[in-house]
N, CA, C and O atoms as a printed pandas DataFrame, in Angstrom:
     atom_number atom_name residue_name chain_id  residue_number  x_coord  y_coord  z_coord
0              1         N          UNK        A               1  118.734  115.785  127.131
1              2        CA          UNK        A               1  117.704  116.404  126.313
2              3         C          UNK        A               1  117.616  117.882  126.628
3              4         O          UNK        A               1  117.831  118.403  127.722
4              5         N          UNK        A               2  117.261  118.488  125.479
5              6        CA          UNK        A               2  116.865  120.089  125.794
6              7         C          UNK        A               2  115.712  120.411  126.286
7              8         O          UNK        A               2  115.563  121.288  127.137
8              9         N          UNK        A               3  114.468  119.479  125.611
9             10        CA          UNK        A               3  113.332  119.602  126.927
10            11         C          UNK        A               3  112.752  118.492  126.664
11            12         O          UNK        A               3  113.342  117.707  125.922
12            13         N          UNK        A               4  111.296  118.102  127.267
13            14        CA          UNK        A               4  110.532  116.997  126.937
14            15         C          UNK        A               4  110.070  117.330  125.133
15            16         O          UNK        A               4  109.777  118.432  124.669
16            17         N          UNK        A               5  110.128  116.066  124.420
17            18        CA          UNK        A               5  109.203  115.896  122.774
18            19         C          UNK        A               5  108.133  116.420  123.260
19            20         O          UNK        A               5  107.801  117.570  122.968
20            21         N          UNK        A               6  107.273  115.469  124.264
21            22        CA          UNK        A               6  105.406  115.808  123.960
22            23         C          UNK        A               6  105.722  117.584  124.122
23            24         O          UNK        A               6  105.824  118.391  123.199
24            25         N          UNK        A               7  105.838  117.871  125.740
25            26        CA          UNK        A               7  105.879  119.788  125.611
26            27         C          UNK        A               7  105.823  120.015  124.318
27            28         O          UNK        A               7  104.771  120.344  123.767
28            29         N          UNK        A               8  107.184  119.832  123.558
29            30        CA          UNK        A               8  107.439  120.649  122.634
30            31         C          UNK        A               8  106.386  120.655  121.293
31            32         O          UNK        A               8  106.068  121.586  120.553
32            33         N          UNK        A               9  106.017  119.349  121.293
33            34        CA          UNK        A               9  105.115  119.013  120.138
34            35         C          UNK        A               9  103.644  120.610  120.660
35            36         O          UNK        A               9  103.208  121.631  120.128
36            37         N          UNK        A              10  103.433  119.793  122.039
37            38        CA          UNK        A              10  102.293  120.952  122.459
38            39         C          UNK        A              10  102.801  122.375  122.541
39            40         O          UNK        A              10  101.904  123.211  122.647
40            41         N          UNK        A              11  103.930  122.795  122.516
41            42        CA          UNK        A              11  103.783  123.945  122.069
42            43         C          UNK        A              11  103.537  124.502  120.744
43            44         O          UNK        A              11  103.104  125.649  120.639
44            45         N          UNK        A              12  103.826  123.633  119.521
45            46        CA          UNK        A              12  103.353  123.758  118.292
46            47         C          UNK        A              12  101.681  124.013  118.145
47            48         O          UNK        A              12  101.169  125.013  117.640
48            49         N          UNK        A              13  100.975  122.865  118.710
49            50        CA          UNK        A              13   99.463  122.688  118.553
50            51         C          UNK        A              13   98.505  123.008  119.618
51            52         O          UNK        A              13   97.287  123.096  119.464
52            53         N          UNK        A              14   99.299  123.212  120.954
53            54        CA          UNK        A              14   98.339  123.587  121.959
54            55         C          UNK        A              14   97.508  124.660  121.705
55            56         O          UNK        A              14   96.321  124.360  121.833
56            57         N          UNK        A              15   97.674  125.567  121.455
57            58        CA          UNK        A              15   97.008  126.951  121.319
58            59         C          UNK        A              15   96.004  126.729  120.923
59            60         O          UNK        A              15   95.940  126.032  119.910
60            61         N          UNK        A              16   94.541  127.318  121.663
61            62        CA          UNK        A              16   92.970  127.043  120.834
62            63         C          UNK        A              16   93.433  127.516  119.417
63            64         O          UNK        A              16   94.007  128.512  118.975
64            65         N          UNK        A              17   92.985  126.487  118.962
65            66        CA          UNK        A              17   92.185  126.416  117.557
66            67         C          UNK        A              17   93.192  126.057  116.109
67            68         O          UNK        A              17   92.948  125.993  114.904
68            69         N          UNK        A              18   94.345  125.885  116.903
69            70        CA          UNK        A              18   95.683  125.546  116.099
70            71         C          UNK        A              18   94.965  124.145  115.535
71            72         O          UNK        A              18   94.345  124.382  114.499
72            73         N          UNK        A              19   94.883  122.627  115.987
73            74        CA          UNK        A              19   94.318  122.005  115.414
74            75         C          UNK        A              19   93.577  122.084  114.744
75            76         O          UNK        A              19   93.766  121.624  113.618
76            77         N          UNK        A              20   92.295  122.730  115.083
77            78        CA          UNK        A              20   90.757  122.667  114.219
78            79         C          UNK        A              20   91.300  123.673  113.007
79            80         O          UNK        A              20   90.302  124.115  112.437
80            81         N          UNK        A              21   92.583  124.223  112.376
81            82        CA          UNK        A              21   92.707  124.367  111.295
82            83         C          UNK        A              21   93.570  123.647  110.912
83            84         O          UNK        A              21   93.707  123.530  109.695
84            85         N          UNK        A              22   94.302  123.040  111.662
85            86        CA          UNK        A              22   95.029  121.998  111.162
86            87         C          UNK        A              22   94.308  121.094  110.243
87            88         O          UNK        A              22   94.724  120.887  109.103
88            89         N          UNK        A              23   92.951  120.410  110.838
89            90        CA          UNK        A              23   92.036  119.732  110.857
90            91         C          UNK        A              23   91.486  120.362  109.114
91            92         O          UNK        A              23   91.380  119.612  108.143
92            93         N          UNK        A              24   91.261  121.566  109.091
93            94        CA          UNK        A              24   90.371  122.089  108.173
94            95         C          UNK        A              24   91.160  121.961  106.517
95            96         O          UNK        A              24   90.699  121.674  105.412
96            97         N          UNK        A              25   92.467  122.306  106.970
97            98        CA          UNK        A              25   93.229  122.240  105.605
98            99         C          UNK        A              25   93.852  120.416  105.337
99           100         O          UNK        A              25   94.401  120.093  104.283
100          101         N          UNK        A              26   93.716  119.837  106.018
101          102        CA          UNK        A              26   94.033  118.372  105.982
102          103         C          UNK        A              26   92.583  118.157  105.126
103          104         O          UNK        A              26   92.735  117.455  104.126
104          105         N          UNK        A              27   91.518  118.534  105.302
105          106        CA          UNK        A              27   90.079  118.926  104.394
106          107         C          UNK        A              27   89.820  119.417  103.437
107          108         O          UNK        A              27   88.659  119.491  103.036
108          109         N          UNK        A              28   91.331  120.124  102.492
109          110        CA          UNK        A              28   91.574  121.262  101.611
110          111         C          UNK        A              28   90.732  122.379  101.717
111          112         O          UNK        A              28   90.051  122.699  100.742
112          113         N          UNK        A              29   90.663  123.264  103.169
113          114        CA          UNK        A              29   90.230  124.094  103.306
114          115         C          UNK        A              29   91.830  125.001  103.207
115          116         O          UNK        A              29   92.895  124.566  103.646
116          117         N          UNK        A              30   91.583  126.635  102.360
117          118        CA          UNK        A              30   92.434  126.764  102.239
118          119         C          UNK        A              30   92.289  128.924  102.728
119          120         O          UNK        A              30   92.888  129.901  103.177
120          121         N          UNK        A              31   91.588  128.641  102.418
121          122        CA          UNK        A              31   90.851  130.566  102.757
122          123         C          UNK        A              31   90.597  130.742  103.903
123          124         O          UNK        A              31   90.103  129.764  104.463
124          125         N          UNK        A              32   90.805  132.011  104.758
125          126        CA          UNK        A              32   90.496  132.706  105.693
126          127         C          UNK        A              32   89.016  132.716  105.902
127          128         O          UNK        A              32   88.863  132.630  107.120
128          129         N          UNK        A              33   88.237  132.759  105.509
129          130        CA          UNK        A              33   86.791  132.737  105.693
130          131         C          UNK        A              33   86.388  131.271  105.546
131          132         O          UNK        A              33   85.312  130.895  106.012
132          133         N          UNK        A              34   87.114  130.526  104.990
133          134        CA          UNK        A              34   86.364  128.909  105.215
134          135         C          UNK        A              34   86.838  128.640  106.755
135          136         O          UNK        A              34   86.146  127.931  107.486
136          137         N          UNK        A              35   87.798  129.113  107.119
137          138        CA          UNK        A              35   88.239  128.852  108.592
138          139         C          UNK        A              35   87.182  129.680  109.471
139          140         O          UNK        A              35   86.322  129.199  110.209
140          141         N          UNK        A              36   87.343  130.523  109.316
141          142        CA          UNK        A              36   86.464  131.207  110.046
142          143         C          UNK        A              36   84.408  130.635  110.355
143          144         O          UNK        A              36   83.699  130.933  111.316
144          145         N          UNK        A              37   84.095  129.904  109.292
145          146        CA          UNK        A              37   82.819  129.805  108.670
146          147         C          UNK        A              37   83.108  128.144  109.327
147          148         O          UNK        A              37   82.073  127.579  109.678
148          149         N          UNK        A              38   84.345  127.388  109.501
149          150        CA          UNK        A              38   84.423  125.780  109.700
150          151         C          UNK        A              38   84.427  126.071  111.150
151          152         O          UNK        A              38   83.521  125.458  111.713
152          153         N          UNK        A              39   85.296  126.960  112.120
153          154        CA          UNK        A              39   85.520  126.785  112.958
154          155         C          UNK        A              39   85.044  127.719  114.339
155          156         O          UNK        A              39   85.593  128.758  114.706
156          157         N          UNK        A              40   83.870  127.043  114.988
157          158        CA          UNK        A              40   83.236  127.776  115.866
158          159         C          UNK        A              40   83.812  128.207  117.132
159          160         O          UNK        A              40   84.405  127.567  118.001
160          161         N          UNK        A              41   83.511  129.402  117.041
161          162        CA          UNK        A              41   83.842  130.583  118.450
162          163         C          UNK        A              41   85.171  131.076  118.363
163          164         O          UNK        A              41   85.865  131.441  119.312
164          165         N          UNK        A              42   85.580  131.059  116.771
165          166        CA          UNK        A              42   86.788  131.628  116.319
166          167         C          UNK        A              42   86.546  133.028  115.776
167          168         O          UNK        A              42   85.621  133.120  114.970
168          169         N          UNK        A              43   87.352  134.349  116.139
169          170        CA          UNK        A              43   86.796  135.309  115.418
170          171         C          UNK        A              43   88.540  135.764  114.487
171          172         O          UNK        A              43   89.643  135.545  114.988
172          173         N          UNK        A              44   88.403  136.139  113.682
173          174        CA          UNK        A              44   88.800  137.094  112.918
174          175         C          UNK        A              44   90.812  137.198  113.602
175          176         O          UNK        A              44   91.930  136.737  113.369
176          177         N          UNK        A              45   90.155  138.046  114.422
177          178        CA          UNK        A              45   91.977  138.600  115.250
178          179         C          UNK        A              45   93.055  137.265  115.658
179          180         O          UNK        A              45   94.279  137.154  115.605
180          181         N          UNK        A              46   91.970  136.352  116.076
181          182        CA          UNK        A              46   92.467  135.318  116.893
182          183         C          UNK        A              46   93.250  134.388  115.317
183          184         O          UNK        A              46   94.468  134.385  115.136
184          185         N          UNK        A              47   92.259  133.689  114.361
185          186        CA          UNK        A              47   92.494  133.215  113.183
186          187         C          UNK        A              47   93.683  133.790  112.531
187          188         O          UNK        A              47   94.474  133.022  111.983
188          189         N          UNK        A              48   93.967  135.511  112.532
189          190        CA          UNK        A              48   95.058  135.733  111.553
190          191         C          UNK        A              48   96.240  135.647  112.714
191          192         O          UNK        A              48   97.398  136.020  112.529
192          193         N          UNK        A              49   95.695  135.053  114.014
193          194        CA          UNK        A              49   97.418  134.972  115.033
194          195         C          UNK        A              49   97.762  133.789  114.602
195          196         O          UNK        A              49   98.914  133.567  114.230
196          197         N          UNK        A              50   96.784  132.842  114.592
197          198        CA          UNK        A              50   97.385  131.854  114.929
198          199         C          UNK        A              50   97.249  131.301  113.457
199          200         O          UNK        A              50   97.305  130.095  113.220
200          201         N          UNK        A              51   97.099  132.089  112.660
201          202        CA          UNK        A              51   97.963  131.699  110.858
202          203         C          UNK        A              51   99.177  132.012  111.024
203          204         O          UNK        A              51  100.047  131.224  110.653
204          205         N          UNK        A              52   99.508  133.217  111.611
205          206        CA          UNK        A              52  100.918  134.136  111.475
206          207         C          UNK        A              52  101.751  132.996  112.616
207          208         O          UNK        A              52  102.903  133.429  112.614
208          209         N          UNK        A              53  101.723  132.067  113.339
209          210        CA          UNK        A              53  102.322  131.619  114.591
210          211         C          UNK        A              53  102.762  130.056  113.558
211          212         O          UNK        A              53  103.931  129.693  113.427
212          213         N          UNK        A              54  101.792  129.450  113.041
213          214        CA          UNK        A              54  101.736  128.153  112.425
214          215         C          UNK        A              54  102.594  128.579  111.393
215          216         O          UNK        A              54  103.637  127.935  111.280
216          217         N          UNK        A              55  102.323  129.890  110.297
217          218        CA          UNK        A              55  103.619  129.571  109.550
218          219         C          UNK        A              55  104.604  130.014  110.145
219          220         O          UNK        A              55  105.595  129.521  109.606
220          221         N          UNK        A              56  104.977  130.868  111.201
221          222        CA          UNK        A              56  106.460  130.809  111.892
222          223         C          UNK        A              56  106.684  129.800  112.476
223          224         O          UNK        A              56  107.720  129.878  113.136
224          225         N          UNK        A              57  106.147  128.807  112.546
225          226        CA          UNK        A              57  106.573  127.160  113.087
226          227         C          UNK        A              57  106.991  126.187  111.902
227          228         O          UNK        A              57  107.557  125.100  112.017
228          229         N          UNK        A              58  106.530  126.911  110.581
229          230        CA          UNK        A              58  106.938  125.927  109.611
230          231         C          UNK        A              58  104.839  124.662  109.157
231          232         O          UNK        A              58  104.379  124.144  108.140
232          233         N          UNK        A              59  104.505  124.745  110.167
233          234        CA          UNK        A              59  103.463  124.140  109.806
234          235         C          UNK        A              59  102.699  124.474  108.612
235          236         O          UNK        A              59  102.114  123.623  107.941
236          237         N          UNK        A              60  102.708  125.559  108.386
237          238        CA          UNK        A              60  101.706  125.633  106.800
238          239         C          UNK        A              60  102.646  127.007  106.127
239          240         O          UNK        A              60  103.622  127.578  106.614
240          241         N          UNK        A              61  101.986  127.236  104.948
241          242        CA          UNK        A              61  102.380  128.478  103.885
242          243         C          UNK        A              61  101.888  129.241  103.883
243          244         O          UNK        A              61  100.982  129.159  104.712
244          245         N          UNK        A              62  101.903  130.465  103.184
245          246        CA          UNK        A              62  101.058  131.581  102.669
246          247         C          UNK        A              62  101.403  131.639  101.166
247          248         O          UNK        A              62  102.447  131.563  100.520
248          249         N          UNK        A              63  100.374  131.769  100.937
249          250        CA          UNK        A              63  100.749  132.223   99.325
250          251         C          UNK        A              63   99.895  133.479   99.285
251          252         O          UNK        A              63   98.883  133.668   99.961
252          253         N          UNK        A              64  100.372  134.218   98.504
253          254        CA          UNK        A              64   99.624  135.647   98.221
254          255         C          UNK        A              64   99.548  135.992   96.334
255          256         O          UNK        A              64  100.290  136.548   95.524
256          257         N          UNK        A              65   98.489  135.442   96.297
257          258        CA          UNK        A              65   98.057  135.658   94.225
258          259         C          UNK        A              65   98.363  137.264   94.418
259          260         O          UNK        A              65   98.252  137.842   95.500
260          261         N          UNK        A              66   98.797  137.931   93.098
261          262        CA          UNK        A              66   98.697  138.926   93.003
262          263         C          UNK        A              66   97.421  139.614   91.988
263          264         O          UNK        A              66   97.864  140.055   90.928
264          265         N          UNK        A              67   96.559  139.697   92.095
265          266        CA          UNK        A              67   94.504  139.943   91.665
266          267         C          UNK        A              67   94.254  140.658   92.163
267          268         O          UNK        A              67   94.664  140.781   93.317
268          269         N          UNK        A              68   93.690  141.272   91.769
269          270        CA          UNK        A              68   92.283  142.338   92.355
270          271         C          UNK        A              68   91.319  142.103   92.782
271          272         O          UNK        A              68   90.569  142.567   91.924
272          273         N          UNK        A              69   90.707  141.695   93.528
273          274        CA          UNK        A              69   91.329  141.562   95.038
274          275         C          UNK        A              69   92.058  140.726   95.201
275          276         O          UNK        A              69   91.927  139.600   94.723
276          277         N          UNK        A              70   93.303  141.229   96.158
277          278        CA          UNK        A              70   94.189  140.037   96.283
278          279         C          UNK        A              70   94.024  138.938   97.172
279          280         O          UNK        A              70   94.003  139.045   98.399
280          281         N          UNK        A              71   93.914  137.934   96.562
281          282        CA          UNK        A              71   94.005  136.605   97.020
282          283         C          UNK        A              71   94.916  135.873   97.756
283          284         O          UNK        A              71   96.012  135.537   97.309
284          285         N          UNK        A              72   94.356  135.507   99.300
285          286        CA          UNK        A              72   95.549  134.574  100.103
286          287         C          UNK        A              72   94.948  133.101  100.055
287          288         O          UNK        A              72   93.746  132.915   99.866
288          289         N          UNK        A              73   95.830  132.101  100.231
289          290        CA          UNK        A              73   95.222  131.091  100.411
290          291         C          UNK        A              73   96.851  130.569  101.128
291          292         O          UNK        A              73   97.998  130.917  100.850
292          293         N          UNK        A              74   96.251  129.510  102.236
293          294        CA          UNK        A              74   97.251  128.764  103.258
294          295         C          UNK        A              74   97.227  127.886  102.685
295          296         O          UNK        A              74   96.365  127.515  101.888
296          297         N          UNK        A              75   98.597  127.179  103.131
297          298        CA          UNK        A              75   98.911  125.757  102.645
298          299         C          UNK        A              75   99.613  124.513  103.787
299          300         O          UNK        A              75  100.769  124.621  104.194
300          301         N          UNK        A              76   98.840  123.542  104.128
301          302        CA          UNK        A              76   99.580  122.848  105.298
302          303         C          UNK        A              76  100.799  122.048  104.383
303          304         O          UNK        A              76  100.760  121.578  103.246
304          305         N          UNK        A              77  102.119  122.127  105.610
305          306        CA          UNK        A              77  103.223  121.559  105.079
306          307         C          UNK        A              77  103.557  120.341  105.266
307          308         O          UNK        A              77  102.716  119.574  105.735
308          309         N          UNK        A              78  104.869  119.876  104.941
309          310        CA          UNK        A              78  104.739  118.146  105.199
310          311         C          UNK        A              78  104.991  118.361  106.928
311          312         O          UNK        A              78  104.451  117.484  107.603
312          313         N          UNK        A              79  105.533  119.126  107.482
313          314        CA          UNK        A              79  105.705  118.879  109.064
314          315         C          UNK        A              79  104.588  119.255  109.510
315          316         O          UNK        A              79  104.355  118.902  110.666
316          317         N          UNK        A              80  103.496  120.094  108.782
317          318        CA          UNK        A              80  101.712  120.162  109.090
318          319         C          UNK        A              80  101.526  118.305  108.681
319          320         O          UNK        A              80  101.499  117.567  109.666
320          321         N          UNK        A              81  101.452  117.880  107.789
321          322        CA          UNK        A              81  100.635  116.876  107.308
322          323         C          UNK        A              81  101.525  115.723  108.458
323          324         O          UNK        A              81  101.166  114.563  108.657
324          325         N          UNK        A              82  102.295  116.151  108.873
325          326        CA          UNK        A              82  102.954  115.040  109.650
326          327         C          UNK        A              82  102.209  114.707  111.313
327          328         O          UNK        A              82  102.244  113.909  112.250
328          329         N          UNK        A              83  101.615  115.858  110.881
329          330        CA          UNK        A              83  100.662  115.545  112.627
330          331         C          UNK        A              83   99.317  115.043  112.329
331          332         O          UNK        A              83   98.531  115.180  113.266
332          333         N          UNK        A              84   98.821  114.465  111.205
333          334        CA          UNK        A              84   98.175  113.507  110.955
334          335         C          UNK        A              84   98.001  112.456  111.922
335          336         O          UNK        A              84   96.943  112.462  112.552
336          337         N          UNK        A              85   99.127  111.256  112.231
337          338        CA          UNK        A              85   98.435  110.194  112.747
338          339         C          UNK        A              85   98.594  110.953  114.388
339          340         O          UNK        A              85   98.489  109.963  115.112
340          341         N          UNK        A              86   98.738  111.854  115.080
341          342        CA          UNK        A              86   98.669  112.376  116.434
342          343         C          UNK        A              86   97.297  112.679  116.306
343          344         O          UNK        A              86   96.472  112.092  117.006
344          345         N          UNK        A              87   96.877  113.781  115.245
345          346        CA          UNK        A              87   95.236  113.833  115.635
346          347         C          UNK        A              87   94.161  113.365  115.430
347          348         O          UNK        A              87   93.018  113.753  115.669
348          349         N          UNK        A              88   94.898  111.820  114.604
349          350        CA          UNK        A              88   93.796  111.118  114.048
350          351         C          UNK        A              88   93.492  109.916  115.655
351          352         O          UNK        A              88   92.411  109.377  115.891
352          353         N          UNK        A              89   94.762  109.772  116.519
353          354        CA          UNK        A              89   94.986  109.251  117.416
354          355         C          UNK        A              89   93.946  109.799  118.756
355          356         O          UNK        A              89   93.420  109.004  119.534
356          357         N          UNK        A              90   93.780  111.296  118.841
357          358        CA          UNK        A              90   93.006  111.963  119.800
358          359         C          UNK        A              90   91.722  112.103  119.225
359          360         O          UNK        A              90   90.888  112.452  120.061
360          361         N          UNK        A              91   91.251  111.940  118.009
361          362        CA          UNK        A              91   90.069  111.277  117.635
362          363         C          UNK        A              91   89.236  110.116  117.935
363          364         O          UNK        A              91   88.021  109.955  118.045
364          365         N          UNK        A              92   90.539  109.147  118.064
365          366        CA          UNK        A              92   90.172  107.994  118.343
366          367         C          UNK        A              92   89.745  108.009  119.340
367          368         O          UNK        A              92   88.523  107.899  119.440
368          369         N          UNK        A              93   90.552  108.149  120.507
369          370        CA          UNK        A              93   90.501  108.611  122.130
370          371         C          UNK        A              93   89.344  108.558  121.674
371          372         O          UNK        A              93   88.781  107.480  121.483
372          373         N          UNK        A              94   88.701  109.905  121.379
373          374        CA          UNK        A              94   87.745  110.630  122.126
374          375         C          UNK        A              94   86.206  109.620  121.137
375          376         O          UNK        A              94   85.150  109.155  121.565
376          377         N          UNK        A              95   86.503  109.637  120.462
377          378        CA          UNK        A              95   85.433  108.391  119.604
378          379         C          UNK        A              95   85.000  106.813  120.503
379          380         O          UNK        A              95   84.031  106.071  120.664
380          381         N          UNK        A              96   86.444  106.937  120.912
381          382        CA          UNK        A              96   85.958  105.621  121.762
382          383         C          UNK        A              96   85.173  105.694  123.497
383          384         O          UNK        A              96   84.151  105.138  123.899
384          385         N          UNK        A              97   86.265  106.726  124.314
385          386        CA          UNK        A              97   85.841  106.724  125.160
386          387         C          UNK        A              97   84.902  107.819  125.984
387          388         O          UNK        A              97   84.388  107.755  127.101
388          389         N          UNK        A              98   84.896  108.869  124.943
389          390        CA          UNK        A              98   84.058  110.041  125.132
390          391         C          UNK        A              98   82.702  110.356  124.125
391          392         O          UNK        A              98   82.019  111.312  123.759
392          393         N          UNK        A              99   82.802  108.848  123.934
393          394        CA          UNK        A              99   81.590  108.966  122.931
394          395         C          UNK        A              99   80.049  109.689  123.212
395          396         O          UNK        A              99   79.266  110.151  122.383
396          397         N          UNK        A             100   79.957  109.624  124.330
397          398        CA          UNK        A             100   78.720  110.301  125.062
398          399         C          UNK        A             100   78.587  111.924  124.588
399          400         O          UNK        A             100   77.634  112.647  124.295
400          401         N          UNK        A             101   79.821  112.075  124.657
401          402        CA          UNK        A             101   80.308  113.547  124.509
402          403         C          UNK        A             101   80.132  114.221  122.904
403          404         O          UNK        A             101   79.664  115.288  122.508
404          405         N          UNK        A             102   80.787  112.971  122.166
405          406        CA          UNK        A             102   80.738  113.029  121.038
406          407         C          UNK        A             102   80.013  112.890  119.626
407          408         O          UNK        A             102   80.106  113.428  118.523
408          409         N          UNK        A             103   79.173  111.804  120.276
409          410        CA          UNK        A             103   77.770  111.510  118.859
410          411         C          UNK        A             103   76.601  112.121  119.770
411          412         O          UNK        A             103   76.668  112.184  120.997
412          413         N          UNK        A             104   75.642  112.511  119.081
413          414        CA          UNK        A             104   73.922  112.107  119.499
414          415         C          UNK        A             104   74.057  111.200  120.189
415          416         O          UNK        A             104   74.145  111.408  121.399
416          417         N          UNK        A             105   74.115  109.994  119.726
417          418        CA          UNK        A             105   73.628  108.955  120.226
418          419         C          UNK        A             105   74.306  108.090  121.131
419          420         O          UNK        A             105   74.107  106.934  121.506
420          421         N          UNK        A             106   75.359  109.159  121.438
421          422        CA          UNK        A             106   76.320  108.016  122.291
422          423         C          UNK        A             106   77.181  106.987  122.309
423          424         O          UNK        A             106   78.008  106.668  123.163
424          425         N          UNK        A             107   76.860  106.425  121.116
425          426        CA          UNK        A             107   77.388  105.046  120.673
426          427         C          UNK        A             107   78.737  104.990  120.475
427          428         O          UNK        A             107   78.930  105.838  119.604
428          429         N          UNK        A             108   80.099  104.356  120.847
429          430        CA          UNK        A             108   81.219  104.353  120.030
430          431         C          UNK        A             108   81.428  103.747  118.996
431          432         O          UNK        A             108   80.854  102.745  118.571
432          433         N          UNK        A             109   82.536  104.528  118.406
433          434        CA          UNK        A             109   82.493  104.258  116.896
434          435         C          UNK        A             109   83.847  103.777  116.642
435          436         O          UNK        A             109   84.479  103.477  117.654
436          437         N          UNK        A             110   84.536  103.611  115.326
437          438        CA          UNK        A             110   85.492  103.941  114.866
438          439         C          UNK        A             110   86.292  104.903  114.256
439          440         O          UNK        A             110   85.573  105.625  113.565
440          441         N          UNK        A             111   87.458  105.231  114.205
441          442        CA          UNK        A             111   87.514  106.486  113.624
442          443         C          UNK        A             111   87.344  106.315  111.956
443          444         O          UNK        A             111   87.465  107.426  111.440
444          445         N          UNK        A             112   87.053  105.055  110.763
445          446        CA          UNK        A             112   87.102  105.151  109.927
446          447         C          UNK        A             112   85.381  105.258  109.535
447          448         O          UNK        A             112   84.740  105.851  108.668
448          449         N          UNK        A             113   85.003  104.249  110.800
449          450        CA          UNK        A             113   83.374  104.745  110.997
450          451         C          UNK        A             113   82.734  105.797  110.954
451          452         O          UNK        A             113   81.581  106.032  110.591
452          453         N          UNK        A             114   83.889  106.711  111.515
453          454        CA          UNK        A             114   83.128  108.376  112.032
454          455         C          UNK        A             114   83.272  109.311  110.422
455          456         O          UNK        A             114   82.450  110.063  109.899
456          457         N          UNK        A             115   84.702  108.880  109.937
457          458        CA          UNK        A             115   85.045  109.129  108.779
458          459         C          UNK        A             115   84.286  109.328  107.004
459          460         O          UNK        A             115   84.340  109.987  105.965
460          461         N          UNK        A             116   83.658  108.272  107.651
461          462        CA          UNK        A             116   82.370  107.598  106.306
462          463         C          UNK        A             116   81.447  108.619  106.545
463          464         O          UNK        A             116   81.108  109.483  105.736
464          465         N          UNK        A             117   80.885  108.421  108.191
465          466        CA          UNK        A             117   79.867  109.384  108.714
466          467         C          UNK        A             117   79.356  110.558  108.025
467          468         O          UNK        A             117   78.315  110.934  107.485
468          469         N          UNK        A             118   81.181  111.213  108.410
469          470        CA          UNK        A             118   81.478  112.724  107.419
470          471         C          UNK        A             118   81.212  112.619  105.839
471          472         O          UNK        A             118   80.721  113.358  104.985
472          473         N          UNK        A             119   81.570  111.811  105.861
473          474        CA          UNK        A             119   81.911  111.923  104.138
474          475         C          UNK        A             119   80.383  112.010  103.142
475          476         O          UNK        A             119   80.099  112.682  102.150
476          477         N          UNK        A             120   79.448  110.775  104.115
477          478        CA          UNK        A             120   78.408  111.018  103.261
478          479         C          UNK        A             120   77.698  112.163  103.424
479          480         O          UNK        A             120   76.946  112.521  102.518
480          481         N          UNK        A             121   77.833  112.983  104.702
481          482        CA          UNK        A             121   77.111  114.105  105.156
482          483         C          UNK        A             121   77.514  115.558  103.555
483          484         O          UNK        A             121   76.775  116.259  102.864
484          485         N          UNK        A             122   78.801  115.394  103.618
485          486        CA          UNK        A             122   79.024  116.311  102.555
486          487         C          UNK        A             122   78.647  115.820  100.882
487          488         O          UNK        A             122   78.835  116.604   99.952
């Protein structure tokens, strides 16, 4: 082998906050300011690195409308959408056994449980 899979996977997603936009556009969040506005204690400098790092990995797109004002919007790719069941997996984890951490109330859940949760909230 050339190195360990997991490393390598974590060098794709380790970086703060690489997931939680992973997370956001798996949500069809697709704008710089919905990221910014979804994802707390993220500012500005940090968000356009680690856009510019994810699409040099292949994980998402850029598209650039040409408008007045011009319009960007990101796009996660199928090797983005492919890390789906990994972070739906560290959800789980943490739903089940860090639940203290994770609800109000402590309680563990499921992840399709937690899922609904969301859904009716929006």
């Amino acid at each position: 082998m050339k190195c360990c899979p997991i490393d390598n996977t974590f060098k794709l997603i380790g970086k703060k906050f690489t997931v939680l936009i992973i997370r956001d556009m798996m949500k069809n969040k697709t704008r710089f300011n919905q990221f910014l506005d979804s994802i707390e204690g993220i500012n500005p400098k940090i968000l356009s690195a680690r856009l510019k790092e994810m699409e040099k990995t292949g994980l998402i797109k850029r598209k650039v409308y040409s408008e007045i004002p011009v319009r960007v919007e990101y796009f996660i790719t199928e090797k983005g959408i492919a890390l789906k069941p990994i972070l739906d997996q560290m959800a789980s984890f943490s739903i089940q056994y860090c639940s203290r951490d994770v609800f109000k109330d402590g309680k563990p859940r499921t992840l399709s449980q937690t899922y609904l949760i969301e859904k009716n909230r929006s």
